[in-house]
mmCIF file of C-alpha atoms in Angstrom:
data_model
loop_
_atom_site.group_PDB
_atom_site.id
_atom_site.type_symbol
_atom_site.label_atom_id
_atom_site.label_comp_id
_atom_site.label_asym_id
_atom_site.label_seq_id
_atom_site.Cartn_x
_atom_site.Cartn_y
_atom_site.Cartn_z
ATOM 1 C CA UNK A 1 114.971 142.618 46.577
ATOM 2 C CA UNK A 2 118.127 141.737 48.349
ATOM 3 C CA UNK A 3 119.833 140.241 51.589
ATOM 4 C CA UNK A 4 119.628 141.434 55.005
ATOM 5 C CA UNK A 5 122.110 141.644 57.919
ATOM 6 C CA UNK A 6 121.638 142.481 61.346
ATOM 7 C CA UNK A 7 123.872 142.956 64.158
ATOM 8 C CA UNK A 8 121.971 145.342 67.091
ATOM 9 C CA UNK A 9 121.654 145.859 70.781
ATOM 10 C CA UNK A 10 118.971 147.481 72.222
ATOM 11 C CA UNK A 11 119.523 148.348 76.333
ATOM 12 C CA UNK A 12 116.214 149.429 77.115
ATOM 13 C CA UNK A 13 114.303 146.159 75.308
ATOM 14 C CA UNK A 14 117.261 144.053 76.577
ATOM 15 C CA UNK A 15 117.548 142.494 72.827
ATOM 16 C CA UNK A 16 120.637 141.802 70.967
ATOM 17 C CA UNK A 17 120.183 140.475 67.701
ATOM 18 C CA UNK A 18 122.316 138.794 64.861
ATOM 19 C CA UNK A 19 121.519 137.807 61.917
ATOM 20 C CA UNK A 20 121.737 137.290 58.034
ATOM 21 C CA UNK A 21 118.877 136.590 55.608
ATOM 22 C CA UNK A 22 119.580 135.777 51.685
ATOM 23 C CA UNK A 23 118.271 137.199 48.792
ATOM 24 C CA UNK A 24 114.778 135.759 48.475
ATOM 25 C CA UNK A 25 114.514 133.595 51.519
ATOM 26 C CA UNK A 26 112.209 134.249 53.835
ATOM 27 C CA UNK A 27 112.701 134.091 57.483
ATOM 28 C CA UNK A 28 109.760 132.854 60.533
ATOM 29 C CA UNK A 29 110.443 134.489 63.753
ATOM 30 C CA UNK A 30 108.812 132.536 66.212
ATOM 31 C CA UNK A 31 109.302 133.156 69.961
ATOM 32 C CA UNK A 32 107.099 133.990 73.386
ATOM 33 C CA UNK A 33 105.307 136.877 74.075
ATOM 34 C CA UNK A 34 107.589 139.530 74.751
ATOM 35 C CA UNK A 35 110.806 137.984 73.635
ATOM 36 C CA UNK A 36 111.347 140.851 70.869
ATOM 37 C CA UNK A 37 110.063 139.643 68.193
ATOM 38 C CA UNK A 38 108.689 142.499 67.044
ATOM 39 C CA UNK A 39 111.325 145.004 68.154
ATOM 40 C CA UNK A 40 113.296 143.220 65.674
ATOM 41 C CA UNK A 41 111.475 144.155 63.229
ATOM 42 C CA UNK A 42 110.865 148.010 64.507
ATOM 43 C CA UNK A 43 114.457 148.209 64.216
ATOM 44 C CA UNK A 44 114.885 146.786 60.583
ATOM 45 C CA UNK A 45 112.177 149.105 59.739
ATOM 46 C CA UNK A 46 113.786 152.360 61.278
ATOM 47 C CA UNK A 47 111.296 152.772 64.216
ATOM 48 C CA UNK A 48 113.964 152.054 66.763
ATOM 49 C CA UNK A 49 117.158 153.220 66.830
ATOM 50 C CA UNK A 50 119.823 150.942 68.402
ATOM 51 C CA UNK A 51 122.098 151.393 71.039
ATOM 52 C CA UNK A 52 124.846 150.010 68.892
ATOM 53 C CA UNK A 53 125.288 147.831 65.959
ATOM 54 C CA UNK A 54 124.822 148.251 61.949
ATOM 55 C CA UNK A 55 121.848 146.788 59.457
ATOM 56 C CA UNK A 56 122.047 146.221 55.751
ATOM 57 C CA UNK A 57 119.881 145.717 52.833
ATOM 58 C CA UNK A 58 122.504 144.254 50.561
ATOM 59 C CA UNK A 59 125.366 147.014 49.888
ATOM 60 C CA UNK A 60 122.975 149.261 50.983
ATOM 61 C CA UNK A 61 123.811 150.636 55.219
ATOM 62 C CA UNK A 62 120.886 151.704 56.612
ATOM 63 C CA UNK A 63 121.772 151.817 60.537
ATOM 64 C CA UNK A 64 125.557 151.495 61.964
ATOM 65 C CA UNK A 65 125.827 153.262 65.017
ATOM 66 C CA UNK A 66 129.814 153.849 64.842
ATOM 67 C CA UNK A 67 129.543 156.115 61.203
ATOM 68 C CA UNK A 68 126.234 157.907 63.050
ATOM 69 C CA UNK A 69 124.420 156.105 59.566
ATOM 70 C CA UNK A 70 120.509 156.128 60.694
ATOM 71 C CA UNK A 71 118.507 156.212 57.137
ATOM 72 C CA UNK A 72 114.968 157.440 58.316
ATOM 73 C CA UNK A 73 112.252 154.876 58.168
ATOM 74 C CA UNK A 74 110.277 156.147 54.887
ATOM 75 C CA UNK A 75 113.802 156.147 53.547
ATOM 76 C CA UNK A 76 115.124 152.466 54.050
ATOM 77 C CA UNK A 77 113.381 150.924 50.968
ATOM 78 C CA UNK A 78 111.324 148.962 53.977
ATOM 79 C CA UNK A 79 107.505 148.081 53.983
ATOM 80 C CA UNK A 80 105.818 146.988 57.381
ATOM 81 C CA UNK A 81 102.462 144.936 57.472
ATOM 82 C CA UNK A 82 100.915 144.770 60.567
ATOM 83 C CA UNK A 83 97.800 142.463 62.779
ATOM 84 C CA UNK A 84 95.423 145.320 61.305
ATOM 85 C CA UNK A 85 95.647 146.702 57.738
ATOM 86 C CA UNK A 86 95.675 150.215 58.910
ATOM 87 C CA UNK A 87 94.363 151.411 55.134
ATOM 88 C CA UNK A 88 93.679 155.515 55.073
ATOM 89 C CA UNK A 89 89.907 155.361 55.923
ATOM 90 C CA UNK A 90 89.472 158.234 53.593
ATOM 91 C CA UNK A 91 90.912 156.736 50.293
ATOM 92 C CA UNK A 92 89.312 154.305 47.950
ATOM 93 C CA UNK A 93 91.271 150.961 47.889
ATOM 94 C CA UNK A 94 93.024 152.211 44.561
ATOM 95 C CA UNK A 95 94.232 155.560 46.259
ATOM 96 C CA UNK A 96 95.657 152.977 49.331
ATOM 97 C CA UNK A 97 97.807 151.394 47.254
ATOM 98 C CA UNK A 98 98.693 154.308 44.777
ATOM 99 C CA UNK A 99 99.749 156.046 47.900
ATOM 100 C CA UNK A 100 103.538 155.291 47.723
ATOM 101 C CA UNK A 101 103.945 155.441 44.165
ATOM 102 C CA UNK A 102 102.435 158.521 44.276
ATOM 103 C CA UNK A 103 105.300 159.468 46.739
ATOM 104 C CA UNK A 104 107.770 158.240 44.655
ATOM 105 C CA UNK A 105 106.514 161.179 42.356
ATOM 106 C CA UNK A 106 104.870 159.090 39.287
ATOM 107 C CA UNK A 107 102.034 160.782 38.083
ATOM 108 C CA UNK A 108 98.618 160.073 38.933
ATOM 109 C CA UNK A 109 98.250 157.907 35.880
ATOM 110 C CA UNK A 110 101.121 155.676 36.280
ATOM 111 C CA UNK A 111 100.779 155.266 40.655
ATOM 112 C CA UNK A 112 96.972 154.297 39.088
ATOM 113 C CA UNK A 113 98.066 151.828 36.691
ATOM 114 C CA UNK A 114 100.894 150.463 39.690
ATOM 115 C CA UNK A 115 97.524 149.908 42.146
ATOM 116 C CA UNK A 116 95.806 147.936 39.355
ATOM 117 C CA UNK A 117 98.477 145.568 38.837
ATOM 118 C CA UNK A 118 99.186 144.735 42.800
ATOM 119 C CA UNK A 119 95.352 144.424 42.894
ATOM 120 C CA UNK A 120 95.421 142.100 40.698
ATOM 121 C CA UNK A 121 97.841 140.130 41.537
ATOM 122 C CA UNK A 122 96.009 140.183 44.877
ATOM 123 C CA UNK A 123 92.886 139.226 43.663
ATOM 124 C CA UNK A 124 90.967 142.165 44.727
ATOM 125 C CA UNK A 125 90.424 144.450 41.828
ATOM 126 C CA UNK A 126 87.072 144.305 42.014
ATOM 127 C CA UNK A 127 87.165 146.191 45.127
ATOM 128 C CA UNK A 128 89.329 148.738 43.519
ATOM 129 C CA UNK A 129 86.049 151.726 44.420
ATOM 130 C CA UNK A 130 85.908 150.975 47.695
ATOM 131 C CA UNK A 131 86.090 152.456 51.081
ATOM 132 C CA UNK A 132 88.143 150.673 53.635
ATOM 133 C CA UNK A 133 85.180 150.341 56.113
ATOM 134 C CA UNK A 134 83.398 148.484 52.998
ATOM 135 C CA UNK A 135 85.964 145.712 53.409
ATOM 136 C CA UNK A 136 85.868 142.699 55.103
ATOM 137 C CA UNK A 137 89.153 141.501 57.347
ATOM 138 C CA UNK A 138 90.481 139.222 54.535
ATOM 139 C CA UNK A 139 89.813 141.719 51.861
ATOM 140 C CA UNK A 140 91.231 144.699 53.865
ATOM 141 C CA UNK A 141 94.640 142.588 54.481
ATOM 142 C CA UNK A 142 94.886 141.678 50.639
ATOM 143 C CA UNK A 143 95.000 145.464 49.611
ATOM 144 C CA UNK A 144 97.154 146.150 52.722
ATOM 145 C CA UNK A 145 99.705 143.572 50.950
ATOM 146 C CA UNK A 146 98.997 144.923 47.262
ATOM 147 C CA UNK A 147 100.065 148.522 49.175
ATOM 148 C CA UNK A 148 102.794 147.600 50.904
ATOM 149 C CA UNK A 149 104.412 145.710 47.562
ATOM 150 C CA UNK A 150 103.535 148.583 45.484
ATOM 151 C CA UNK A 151 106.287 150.475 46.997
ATOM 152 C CA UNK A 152 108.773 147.665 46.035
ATOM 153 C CA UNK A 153 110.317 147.459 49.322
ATOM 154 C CA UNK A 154 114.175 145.908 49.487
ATOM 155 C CA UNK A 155 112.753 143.676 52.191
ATOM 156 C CA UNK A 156 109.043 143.328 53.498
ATOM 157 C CA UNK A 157 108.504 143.096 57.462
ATOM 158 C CA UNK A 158 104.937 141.340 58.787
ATOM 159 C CA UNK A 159 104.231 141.627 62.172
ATOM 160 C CA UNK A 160 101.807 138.792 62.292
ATOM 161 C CA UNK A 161 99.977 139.149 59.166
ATOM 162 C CA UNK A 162 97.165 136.814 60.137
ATOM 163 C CA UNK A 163 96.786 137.434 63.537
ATOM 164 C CA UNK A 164 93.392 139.567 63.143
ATOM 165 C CA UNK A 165 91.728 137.356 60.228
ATOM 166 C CA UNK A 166 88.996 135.353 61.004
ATOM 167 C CA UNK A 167 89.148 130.982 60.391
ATOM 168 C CA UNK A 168 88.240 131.570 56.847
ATOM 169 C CA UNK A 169 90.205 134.506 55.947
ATOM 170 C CA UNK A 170 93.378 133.079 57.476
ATOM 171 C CA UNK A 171 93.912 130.292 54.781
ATOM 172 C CA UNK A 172 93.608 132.543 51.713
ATOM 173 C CA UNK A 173 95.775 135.094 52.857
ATOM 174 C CA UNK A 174 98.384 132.791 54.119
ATOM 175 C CA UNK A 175 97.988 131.432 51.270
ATOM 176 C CA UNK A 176 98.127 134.546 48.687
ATOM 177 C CA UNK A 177 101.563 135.526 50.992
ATOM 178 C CA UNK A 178 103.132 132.323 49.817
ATOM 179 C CA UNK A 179 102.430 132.285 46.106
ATOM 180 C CA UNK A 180 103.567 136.271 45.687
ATOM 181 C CA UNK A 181 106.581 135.506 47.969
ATOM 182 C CA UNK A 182 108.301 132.563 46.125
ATOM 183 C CA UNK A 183 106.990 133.378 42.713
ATOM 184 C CA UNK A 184 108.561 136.567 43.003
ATOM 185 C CA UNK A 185 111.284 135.710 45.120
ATOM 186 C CA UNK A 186 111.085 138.569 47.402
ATOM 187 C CA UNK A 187 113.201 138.708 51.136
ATOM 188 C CA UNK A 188 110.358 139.099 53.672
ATOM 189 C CA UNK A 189 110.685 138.598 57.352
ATOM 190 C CA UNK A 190 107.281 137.156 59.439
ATOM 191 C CA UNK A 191 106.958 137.521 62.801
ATOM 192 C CA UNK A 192 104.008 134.502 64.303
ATOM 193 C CA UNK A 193 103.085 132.392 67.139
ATOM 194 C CA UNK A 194 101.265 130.189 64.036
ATOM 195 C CA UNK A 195 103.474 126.998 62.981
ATOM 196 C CA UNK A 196 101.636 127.085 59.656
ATOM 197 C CA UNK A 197 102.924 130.373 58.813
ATOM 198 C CA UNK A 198 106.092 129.751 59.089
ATOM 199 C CA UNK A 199 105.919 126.359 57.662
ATOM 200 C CA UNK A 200 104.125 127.510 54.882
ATOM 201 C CA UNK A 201 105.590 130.661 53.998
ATOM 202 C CA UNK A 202 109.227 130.539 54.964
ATOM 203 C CA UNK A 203 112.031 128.422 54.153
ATOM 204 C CA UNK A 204 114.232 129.631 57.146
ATOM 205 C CA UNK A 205 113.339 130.213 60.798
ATOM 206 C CA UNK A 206 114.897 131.945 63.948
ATOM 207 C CA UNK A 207 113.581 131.174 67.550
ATOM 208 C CA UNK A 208 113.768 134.703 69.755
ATOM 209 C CA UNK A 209 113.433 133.975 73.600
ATOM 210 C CA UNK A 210 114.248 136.677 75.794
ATOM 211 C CA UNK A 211 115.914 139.267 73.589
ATOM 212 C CA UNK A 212 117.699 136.549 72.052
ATOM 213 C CA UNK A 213 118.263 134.076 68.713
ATOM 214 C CA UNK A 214 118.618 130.766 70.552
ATOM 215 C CA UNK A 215 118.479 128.808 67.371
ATOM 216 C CA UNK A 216 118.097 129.169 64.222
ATOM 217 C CA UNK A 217 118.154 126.990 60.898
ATOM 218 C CA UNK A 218 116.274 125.679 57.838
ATOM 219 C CA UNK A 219 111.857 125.496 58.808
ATOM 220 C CA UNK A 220 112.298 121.863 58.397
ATOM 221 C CA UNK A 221 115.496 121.297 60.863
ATOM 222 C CA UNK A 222 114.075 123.505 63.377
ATOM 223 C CA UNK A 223 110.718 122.239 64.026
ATOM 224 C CA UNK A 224 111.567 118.950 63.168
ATOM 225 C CA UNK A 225 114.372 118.428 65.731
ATOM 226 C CA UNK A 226 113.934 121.778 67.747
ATOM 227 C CA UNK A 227 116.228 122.380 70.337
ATOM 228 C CA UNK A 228 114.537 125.176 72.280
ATOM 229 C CA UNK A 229 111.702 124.994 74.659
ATOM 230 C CA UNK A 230 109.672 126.904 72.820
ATOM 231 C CA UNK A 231 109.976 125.476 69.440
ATOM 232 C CA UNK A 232 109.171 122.394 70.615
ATOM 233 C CA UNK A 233 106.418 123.193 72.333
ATOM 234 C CA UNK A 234 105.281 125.047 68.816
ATOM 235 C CA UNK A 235 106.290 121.696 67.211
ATOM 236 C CA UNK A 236 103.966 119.494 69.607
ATOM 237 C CA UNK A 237 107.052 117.337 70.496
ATOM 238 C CA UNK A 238 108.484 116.830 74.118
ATOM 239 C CA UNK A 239 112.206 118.224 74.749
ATOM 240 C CA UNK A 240 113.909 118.208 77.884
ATOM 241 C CA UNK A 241 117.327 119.210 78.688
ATOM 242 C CA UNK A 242 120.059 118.040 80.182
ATOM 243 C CA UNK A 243 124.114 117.077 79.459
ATOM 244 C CA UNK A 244 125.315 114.229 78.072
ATOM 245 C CA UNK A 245 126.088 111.657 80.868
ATOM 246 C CA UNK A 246 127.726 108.333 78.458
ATOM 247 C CA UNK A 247 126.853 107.389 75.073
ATOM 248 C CA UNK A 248 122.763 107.058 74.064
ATOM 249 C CA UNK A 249 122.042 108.971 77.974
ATOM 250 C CA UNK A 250 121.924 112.824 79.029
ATOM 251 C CA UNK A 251 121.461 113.410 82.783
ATOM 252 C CA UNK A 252 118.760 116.246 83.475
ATOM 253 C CA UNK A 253 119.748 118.937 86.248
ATOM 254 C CA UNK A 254 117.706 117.167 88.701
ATOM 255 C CA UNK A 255 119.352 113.801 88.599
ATOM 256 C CA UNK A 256 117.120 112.109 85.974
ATOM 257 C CA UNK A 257 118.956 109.982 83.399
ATOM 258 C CA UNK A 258 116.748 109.518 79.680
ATOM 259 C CA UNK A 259 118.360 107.098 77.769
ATOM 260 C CA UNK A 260 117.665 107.371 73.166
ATOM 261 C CA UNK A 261 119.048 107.260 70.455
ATOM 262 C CA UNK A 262 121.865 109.860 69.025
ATOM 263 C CA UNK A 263 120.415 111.803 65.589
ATOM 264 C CA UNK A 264 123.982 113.580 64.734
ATOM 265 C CA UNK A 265 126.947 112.194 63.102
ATOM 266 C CA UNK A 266 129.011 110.830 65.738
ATOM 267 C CA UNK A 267 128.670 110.940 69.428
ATOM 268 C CA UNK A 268 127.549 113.925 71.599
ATOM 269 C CA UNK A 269 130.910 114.994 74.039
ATOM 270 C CA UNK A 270 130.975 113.587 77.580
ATOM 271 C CA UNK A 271 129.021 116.348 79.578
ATOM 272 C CA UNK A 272 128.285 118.931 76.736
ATOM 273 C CA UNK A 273 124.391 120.533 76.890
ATOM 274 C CA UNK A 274 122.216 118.029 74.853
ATOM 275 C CA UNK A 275 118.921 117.548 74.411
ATOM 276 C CA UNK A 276 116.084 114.882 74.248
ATOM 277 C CA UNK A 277 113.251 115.034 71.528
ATOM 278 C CA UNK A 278 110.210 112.829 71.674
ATOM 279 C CA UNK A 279 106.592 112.813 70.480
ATOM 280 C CA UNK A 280 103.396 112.574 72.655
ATOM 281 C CA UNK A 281 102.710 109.710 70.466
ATOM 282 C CA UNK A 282 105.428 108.041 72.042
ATOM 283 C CA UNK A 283 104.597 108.138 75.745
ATOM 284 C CA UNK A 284 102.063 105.847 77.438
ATOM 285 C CA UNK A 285 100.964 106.437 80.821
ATOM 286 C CA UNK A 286 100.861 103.543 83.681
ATOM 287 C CA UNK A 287 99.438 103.733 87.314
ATOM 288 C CA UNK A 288 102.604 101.810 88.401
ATOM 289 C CA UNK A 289 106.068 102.242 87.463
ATOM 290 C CA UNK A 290 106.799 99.068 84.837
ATOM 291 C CA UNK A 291 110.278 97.304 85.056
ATOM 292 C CA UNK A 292 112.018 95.694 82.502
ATOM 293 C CA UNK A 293 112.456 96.630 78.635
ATOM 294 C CA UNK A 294 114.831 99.606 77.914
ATOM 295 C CA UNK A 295 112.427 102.093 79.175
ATOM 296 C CA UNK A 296 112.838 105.741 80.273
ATOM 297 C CA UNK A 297 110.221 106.386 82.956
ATOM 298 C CA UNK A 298 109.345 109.434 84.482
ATOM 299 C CA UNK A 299 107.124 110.027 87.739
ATOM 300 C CA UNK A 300 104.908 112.831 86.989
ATOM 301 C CA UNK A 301 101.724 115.089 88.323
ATOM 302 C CA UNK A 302 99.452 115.418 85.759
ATOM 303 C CA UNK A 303 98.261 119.024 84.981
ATOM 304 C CA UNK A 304 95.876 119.033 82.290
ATOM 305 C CA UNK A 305 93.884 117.033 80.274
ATOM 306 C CA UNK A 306 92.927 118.191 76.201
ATOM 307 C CA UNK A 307 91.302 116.904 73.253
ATOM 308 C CA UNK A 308 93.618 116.458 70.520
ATOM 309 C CA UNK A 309 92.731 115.495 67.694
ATOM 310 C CA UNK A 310 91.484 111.796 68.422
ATOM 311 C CA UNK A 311 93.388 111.987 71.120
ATOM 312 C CA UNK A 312 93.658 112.898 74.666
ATOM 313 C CA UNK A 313 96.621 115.369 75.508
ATOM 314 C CA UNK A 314 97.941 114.323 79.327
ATOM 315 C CA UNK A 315 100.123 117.414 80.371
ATOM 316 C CA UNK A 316 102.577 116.963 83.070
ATOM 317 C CA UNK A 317 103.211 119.742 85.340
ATOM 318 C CA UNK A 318 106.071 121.632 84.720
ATOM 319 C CA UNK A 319 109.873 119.848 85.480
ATOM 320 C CA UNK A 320 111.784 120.590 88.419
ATOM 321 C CA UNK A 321 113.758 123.167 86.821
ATOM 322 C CA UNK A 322 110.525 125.445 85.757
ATOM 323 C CA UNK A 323 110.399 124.346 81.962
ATOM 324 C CA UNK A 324 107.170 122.931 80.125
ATOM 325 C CA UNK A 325 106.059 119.654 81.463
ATOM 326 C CA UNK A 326 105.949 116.718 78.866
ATOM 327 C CA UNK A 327 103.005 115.122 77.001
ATOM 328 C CA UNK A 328 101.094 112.049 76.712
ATOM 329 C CA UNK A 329 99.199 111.825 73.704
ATOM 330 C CA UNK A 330 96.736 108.310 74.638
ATOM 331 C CA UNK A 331 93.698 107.245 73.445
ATOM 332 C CA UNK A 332 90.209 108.394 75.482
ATOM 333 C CA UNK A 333 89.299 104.883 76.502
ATOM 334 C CA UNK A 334 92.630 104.921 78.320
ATOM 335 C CA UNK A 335 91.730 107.982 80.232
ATOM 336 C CA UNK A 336 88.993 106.170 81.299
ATOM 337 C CA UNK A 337 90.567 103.142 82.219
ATOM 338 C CA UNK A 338 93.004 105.311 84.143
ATOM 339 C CA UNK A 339 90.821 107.239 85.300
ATOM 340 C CA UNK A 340 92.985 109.931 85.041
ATOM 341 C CA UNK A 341 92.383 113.336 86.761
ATOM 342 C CA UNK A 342 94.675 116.893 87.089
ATOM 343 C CA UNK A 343 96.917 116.216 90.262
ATOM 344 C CA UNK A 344 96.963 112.430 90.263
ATOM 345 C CA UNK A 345 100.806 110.915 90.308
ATOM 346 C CA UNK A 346 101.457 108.870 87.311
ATOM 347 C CA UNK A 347 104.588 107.551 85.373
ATOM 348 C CA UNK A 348 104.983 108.368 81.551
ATOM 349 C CA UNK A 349 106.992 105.732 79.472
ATOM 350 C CA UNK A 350 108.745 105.949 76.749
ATOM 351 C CA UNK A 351 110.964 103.494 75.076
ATOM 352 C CA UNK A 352 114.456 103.947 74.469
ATOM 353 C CA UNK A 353 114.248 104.433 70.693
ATOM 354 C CA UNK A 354 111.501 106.857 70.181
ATOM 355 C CA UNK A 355 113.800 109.280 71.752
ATOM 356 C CA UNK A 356 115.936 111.414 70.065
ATOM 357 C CA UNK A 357 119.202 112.759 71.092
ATOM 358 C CA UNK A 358 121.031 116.014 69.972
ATOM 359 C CA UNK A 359 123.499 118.730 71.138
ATOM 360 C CA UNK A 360 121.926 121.759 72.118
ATOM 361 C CA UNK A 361 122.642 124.854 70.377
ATOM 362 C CA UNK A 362 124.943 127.449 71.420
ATOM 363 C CA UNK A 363 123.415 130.314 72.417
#
């Protein structure tokens, strides 16, 4: 168990990645389809090789492109758990996960008595005799965790552990992942599109969009006050960008001025990137634009209506300059009132104080 580092550029997967993860801690990475999420993690693991840059497991170099250092993947002290548990079909669950200590050359005895401990731990030593096709989803992803920690990896990688796993199975393993992961303190990296993974599982989280770490920061500060699109779409709050045009305002690309209220400790500088944060909860929706009260109000088309919760989602169309819409979470007796429909011209209000304010991150 110890820290990573990671400082990489990839030309082909247009990635370049940078960053450090503490002993113990375990780190979300949350990002869009194809923003290289999972490259990351190929490369940590020794399935890519960089164009440049150098990777770490504490003192321990196991990529830097400049010394020509590139420690082979069964080498790195690194265990990968994919979507599927990809288990040796063959093997009895027990063989599975005496497979690497068996590589480490202990004796058949001792890898045995190493599979009965993980399987324990993972609750499924009662399937110890089985067959992988015997297994259900959940039960096939437990021993593909007791395998992949009986070869005490440094650092354990999972590619969307949960991804596969049906509504039942989902919760369990999510969370068995949690319980071995802080009780044993053990760095791990998880790569989801699931905001209860990471808030569950891991105390720190990095947002990837387009090859890149555009922010990054305690699970709590991130999804709480996210200042990416796609975090806070994953956080179900509205953000939209803009600079800061005077104190408590920002002024979007497009000319529209939101007015809040500033979360940092002292004021945002005169026509730095900022950002507004609001919920759904916040917004109502009128026919007519209202006057008077400190108000932002925003002319929109609506795009979608969804059930949320006991709620009705109203989904603008995206903003001028191609980002996510916003979001109107009202009540379904307003809908009808409204009479709301995809395509009809509305205004969403918000008051002044329900809206956040906050520089943007530095990418």
């Amino acid at each position: 168990m110890t820290g990573l580092e990671v400082r990489t550029r990839l030309a082909h997967r247009a990635v370049d990645f940078d960053l450090a993860l503490d002993d113990g801690h375990v780190l979300a990475v949350l990002g869009p389809n194809g923003a290289g999420k999972s490259t990351l993690l190929h490369l940590i693991a020794g399935l890519l090789r960089p164009d440049d840059g150098r990777i770490t497991l504490g003192d321990t170099v196991i990529t830097d492109t400049a010394a020509g250092v590139f420690v082979p993947a069964h080498a790195r002290g690194v265990a990968l758990l994919a979507q599927q548990p990809l288990l040796f079909p063959h093997m009895t669950v027990t063989a599975n996960v005496a497979y690497a200590p068996r590589c480490r050359r202990q004796t058949r005895a001792q890898a045995r008595a190493v599979a009965q401990r993980w399987l324990q731990t993972v609750a499924a030593e009662h399937l110890a005799d089985r067959k992988p096709a015997q297994l259900s989803g959940g039960q096939a992803q437990r021993v593909a965790i007791a395998r992949a920690l009986a070869a005490e990896p440094a650092v354990l990688l999972l590619d969307e552990p949960m991804a596969a796993l049906d509504v039942a199975a989902a919760p369990a393993v999510r969370g068995l992942l949690r319980d071995l992961l802080r009780a044993q303190r053990r760095t791990a990296v998880i790569v989801t599109h699931d905001l209860l993974d990471a808030l569950a599982i891991a105390n720190k989280v990095v947002v990837v969009e387009a090859g890149r770490i555009v922010e990054r920061g305690a699970v709590r500060d991130v999804l709480t006050a996210p200042r990416s699109e796609f975090a806070a779409r994953i956080a179900g709050v509205n953000l939209i960008s803009g600079v800061a045009a005077g104190s408590g305002t920002i002024k979007t690309a497009w000319g529209t001025e939101v007015s809040g209220v500033i979360k940092t400790a002292g004021d945002i500088e005169a026509n730095s990137p900022a950002v507004a944060l609001f919920s759904p909860a916040a917004v109502s929706v009128h026919l007519d634009a209202p006057h008077g009260s400190p108000r932002n109000v925003f002319p929109v088309t609506v795009a979608a209506l969804d059930v949320h919760g006991n709620s009705v989602r109203v989904r603008s169309a995206d903003q001028p300059d191609g980002t996510a819409g916003i979001s109107a979470d009202i009540t379904a007796a307003a809908v009808a009132d409204l009479d709301l429909a995809p395509g009809q011209r509305v205004y969403f209000v918000v008051k002044a104080q329900e809206v956040g304010l906050h520089p943007a991150l530095s990418r």
